[in-house]
PDB file of C-alpha atoms in Angstrom:
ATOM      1  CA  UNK A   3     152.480  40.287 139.818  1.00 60.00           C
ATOM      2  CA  UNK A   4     155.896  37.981 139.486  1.00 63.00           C
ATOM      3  CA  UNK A   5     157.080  39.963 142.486  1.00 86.00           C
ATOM      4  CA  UNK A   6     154.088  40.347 144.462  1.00 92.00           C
ATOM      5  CA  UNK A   7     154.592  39.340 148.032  1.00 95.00           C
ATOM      6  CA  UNK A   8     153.065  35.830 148.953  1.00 95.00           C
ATOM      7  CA  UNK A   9     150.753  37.514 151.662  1.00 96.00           C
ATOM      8  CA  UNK A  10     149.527  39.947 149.492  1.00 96.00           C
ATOM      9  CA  UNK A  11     149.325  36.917 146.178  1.00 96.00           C
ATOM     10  CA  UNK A  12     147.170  34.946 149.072  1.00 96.00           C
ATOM     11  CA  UNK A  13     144.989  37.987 149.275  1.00 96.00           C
ATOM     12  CA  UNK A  14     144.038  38.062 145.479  1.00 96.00           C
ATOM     13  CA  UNK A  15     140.665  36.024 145.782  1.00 96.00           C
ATOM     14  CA  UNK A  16     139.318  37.542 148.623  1.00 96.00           C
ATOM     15  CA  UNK A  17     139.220  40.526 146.995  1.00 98.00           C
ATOM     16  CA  UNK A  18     136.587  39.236 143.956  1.00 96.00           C
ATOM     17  CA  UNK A  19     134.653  37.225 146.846  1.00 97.00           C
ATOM     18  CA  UNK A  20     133.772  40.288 148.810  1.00 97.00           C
ATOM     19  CA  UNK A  21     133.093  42.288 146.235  1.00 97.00           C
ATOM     20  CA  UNK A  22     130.417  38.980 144.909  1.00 97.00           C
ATOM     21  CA  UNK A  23     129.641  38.805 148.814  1.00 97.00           C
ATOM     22  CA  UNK A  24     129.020  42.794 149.668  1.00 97.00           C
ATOM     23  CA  UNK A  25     127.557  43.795 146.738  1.00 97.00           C
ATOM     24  CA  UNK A  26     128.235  46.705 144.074  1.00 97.00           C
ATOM     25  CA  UNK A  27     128.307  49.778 146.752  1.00 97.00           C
ATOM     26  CA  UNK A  28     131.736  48.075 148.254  1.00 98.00           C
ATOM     27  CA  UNK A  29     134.869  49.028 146.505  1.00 98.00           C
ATOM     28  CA  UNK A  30     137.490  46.104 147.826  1.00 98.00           C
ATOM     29  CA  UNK A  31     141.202  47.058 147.062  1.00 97.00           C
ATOM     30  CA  UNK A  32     144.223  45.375 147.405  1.00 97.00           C
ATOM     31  CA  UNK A  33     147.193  47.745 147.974  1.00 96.00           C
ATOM     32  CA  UNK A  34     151.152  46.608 147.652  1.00 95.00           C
ATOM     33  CA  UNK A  35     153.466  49.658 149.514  1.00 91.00           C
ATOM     34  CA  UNK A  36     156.385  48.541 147.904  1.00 91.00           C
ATOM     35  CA  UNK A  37     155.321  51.025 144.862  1.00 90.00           C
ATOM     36  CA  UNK A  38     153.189  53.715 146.467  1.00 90.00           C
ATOM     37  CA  UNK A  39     152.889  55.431 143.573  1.00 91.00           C
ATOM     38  CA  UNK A  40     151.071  52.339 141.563  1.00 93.00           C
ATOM     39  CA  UNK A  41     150.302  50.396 144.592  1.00 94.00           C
ATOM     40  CA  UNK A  42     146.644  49.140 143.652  1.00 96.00           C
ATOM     41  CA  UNK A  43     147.461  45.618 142.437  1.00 97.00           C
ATOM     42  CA  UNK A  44     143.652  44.411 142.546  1.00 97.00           C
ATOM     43  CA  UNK A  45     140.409  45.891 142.771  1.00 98.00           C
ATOM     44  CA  UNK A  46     136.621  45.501 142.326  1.00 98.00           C
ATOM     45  CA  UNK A  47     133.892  48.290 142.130  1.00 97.00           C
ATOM     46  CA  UNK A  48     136.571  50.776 141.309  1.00 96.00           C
ATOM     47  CA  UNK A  49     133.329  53.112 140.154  1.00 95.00           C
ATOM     48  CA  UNK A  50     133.223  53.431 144.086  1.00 95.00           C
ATOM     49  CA  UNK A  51     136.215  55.902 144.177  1.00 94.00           C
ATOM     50  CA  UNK A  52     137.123  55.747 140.197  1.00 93.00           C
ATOM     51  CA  UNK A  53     140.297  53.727 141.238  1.00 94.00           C
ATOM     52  CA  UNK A  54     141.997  50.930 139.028  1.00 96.00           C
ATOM     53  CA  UNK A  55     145.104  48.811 139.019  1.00 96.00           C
ATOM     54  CA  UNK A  56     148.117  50.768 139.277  1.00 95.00           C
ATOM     55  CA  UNK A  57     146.443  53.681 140.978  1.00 94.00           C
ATOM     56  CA  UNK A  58     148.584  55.495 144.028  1.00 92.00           C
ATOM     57  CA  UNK A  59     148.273  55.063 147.813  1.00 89.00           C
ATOM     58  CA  UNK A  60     146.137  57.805 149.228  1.00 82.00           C
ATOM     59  CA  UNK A  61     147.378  60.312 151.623  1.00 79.00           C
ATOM     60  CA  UNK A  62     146.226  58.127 154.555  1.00 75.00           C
ATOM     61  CA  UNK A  63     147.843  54.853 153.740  1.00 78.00           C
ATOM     62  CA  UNK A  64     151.075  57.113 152.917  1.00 77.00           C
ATOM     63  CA  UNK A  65     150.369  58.317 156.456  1.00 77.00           C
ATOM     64  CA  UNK A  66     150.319  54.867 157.985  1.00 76.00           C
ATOM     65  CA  UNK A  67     153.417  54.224 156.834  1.00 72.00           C
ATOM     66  CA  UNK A  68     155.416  56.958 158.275  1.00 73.00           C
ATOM     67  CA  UNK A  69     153.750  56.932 161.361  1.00 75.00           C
ATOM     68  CA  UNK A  70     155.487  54.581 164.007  1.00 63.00           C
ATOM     69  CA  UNK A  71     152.118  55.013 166.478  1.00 66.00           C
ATOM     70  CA  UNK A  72     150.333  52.966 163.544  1.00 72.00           C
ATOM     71  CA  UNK A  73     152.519  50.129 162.974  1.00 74.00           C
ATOM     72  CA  UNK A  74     150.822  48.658 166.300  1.00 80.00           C
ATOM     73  CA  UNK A  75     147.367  48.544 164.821  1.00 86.00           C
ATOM     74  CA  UNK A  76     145.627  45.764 162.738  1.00 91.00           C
ATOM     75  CA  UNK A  77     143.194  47.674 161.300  1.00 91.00           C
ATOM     76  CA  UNK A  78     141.128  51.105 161.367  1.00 89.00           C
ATOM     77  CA  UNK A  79     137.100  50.512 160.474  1.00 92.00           C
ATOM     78  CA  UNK A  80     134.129  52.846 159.708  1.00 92.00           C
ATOM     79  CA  UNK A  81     135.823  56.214 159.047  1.00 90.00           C
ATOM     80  CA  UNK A  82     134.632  58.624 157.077  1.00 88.00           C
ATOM     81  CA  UNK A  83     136.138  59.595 153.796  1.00 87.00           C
ATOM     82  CA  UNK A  84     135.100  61.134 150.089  1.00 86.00           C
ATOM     83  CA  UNK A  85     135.326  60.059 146.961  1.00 86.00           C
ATOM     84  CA  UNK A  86     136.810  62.769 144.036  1.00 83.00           C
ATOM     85  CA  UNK A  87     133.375  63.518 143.295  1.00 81.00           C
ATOM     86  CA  UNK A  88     132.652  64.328 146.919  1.00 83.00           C
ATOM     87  CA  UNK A  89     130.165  60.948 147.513  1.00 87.00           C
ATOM     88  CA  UNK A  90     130.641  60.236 151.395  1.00 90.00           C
ATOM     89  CA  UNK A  91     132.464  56.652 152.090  1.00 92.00           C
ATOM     90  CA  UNK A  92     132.599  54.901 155.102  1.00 94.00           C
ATOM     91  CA  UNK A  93     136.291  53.461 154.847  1.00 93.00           C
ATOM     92  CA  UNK A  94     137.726  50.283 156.379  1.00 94.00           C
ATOM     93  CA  UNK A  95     141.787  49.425 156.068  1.00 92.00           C
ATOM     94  CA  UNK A  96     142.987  46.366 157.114  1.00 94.00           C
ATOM     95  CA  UNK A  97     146.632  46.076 157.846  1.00 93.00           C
ATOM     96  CA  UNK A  98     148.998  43.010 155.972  1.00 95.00           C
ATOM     97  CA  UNK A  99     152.179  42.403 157.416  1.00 94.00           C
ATOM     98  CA  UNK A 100     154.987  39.837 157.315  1.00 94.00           C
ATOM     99  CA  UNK A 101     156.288  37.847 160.322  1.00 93.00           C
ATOM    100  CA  UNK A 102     158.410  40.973 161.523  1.00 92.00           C
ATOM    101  CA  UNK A 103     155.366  42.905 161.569  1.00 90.00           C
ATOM    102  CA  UNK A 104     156.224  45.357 158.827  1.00 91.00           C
ATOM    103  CA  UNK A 105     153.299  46.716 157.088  1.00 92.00           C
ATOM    104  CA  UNK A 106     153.255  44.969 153.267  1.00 94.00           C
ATOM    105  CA  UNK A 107     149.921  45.569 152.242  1.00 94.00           C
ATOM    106  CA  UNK A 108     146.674  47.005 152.709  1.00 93.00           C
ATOM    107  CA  UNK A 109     142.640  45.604 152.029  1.00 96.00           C
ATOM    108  CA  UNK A 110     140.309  48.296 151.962  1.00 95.00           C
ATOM    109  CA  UNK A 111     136.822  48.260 151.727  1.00 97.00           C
ATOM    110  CA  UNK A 112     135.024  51.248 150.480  1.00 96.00           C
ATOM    111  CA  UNK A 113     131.601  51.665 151.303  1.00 97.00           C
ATOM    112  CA  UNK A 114     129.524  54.059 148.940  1.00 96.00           C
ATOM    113  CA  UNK A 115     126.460  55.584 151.559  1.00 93.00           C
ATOM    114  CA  UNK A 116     124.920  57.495 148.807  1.00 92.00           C
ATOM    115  CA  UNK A 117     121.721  55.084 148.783  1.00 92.00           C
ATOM    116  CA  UNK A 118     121.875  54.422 152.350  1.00 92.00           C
ATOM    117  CA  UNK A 119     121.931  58.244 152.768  1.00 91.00           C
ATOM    118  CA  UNK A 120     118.989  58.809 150.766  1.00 90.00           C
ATOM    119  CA  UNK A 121     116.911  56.367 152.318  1.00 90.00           C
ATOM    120  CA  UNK A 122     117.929  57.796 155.830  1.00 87.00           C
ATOM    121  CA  UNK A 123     116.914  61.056 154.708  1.00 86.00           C
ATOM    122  CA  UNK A 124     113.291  59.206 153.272  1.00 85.00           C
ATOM    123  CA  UNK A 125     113.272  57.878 156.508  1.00 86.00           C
ATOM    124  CA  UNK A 126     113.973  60.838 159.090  1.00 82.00           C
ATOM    125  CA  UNK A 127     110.843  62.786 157.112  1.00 82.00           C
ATOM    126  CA  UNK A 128     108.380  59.969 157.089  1.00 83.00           C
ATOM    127  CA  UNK A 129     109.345  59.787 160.923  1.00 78.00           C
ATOM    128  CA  UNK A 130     109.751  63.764 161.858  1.00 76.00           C
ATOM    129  CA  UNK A 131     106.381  64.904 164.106  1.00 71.00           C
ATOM    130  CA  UNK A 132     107.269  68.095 166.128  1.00 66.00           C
ATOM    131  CA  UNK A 133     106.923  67.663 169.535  1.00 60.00           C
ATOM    132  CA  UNK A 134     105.707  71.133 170.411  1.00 59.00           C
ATOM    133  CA  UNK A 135     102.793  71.174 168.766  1.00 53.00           C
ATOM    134  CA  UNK A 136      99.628  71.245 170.506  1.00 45.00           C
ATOM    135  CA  UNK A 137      98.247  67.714 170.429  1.00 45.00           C
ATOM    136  CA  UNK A 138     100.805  65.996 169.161  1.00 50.00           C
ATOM    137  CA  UNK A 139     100.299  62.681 170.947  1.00 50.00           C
ATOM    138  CA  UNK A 140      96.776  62.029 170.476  1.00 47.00           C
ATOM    139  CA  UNK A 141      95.039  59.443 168.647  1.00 49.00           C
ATOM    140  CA  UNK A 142      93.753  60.390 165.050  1.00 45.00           C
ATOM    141  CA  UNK A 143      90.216  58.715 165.356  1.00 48.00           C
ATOM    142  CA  UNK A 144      90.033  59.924 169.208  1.00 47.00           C
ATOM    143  CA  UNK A 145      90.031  57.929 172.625  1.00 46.00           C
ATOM    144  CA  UNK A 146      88.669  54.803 171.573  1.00 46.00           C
ATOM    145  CA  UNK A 147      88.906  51.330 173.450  1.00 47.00           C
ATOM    146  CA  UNK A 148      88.635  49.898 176.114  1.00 54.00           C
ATOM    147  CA  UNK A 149      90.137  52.129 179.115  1.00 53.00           C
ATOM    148  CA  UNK A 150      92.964  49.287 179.394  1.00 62.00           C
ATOM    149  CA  UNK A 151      93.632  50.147 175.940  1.00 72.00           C
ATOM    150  CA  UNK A 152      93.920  53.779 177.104  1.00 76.00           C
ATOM    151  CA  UNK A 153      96.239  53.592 179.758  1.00 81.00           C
ATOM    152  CA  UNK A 154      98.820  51.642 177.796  1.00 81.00           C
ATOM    153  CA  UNK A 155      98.713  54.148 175.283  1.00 81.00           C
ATOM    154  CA  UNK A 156      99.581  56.982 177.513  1.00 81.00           C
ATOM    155  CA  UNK A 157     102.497  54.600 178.619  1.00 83.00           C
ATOM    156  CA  UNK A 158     103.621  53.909 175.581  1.00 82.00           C
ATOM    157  CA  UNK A 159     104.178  58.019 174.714  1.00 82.00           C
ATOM    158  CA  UNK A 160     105.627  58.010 178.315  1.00 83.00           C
ATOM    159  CA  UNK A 161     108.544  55.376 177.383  1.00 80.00           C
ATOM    160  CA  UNK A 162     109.245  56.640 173.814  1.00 79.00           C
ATOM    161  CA  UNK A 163     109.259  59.797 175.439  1.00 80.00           C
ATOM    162  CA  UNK A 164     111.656  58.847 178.602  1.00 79.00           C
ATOM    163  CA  UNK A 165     113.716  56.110 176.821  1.00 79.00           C
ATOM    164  CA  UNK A 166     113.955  53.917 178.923  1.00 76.00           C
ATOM    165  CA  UNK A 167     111.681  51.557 180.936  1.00 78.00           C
ATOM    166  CA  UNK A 168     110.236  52.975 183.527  1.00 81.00           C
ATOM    167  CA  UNK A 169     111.038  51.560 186.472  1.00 82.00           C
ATOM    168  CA  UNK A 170     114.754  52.880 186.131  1.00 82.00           C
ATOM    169  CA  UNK A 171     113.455  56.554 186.332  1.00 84.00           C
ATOM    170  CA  UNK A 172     115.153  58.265 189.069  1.00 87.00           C
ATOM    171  CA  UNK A 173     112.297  60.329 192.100  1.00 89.00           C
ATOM    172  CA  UNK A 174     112.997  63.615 189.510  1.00 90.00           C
ATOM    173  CA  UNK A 175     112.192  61.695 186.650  1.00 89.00           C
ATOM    174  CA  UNK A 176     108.834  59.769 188.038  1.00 90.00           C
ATOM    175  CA  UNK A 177     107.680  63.005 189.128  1.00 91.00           C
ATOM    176  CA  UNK A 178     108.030  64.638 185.667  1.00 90.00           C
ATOM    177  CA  UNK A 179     106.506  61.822 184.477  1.00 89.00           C
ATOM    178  CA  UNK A 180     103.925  61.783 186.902  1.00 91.00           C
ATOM    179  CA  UNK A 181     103.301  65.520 185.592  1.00 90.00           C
ATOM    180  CA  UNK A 182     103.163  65.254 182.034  1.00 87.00           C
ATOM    181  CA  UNK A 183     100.332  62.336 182.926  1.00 88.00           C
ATOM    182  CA  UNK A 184      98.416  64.298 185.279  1.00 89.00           C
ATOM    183  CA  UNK A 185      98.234  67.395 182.803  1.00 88.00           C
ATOM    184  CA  UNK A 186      97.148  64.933 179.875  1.00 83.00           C
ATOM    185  CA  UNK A 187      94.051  63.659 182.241  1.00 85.00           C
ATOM    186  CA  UNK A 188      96.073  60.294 182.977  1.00 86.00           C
ATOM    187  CA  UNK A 189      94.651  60.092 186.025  1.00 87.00           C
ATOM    188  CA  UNK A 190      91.283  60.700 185.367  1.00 86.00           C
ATOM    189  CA  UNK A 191      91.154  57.351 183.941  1.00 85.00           C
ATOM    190  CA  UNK A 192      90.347  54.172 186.176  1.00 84.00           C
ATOM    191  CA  UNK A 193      93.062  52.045 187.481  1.00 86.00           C
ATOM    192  CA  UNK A 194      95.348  54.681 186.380  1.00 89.00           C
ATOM    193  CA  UNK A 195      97.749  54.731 189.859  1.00 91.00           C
ATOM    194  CA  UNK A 196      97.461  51.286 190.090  1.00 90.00           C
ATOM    195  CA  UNK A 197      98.515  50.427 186.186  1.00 88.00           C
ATOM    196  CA  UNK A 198     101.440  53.270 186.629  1.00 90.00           C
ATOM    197  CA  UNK A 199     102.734  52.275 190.283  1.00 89.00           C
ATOM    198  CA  UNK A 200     103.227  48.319 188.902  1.00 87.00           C
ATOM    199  CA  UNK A 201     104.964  50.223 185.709  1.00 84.00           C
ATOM    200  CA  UNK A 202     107.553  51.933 187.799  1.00 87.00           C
ATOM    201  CA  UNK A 203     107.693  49.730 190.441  1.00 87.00           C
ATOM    202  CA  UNK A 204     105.993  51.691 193.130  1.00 88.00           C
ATOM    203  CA  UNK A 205     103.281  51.719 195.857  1.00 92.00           C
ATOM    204  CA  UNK A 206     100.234  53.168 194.776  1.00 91.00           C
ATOM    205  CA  UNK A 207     100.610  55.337 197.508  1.00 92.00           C
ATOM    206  CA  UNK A 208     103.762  56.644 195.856  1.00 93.00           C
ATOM    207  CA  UNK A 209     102.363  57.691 192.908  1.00 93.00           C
ATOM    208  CA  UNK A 210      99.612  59.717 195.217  1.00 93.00           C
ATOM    209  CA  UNK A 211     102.487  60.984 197.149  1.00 93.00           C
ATOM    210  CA  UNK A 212     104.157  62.197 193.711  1.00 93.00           C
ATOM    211  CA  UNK A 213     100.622  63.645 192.232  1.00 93.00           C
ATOM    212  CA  UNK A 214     100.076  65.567 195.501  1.00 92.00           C
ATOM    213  CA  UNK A 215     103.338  66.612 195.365  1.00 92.00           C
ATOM    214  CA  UNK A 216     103.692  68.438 191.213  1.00 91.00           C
ATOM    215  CA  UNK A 217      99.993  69.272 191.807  1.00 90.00           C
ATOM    216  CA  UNK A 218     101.292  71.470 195.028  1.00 88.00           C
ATOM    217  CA  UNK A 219     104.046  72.914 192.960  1.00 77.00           C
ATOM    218  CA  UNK A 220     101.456  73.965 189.869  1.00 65.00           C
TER     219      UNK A 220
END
């Protein structure tokens, strides 16, 4: 530590803040290249990678350093790497260097996604409906409400189902709209052209225009 360079000594308490700030699932490491092979000076939530104080540079930071393309950068967030235990860990180097712009140090900060990753997955199934299946979009007690209550419901499948609102559909994409609603019995509800033309932005006489016009094709 006598030797340590004063950027990387000024370093030393961020590293036990943003550990305190980040929580346990964020390894924070302080690296010192002058001795790759023992270059982790300090480090919190070493369980992240099983690292500790006087453990090497990885092949990546080794990398850095020979690599003259990298000495431009400041930093390289959010890529992917593994623990020896294979966990998955979203990686994040930060860059140190003196007033010549040599490369003295490096913060990391290890993210472990194992938790994240399982709560994704919880996620994704509570989510998951298949879209093919007959019925898929209907209400579970039935049609019930007022026939306001109705339409918006239908337009609310129509936008999740689109992405995006619906007055930025191109002609193509009204008039697949306009066919998916006219083969779920949209249209046999009242106010229906009027409620979709001031959706997309229309003329009522649009939307007839586009009904006619997928009807003629079916």
């Amino acid at each position: 530590m006598e030797k340590l360079h004063p950027i990387l000594r000024s370093m030393l308490p961020m590293v036990k803040g943003l550990a305190l700030a980040l929580g346990p699932d964020y390894e924070v490491v302080l690296h010192d290249v002058s001795d790759p092979d023992h270059s982790v000076v300090a480090i919190e939530n070493g369980h992240v990678t099983g690292r500790s104080v006087g453990s090497p540079l990885r092949d990546f930071a080794l990398y850095v350093l020979k690599s003259a393309e990298e000495q431009d950068r400041d930093y390289v967030v959010n890529y992917l790497t593994r623990s020896k235990d294979g966990k998955r860990i979203r990686s994040n180097t930060f860059y140190l260097k003196d007033d010549t712009g040599e490369i003295v140090g490096y913060m990391c900060v290890n993210y472990d996604m194992t938790k994240a990753e399982m709560v994704k997955g919880m996620v994704d199934f509570l989510v998951a409906v298949d879209p093919s299946a007959a019925y898929s979009e209907f209400d579970v007690d039935g049609p019930q409400g007022k026939f306001e209550d109705l339409l918006e419901r239908n337009l609310r499948v129509l936008r999740g189902r689109v992405g995006k609102p619906l007055h930025l559909c191109s002609k193509q994409e009204c008039l697949e709209a306009v066919k998916d609603l006219d083969e779920g019995g949209f249209f046999l509800l009242k106010g229906a052209v009027e409620t979709l033309a001031q959706e997309t932005g229309k003329t009522k006489y649009t939307i007839y225009s586009y009904i006619r016009e997928v009807r003629k094709e079916d």
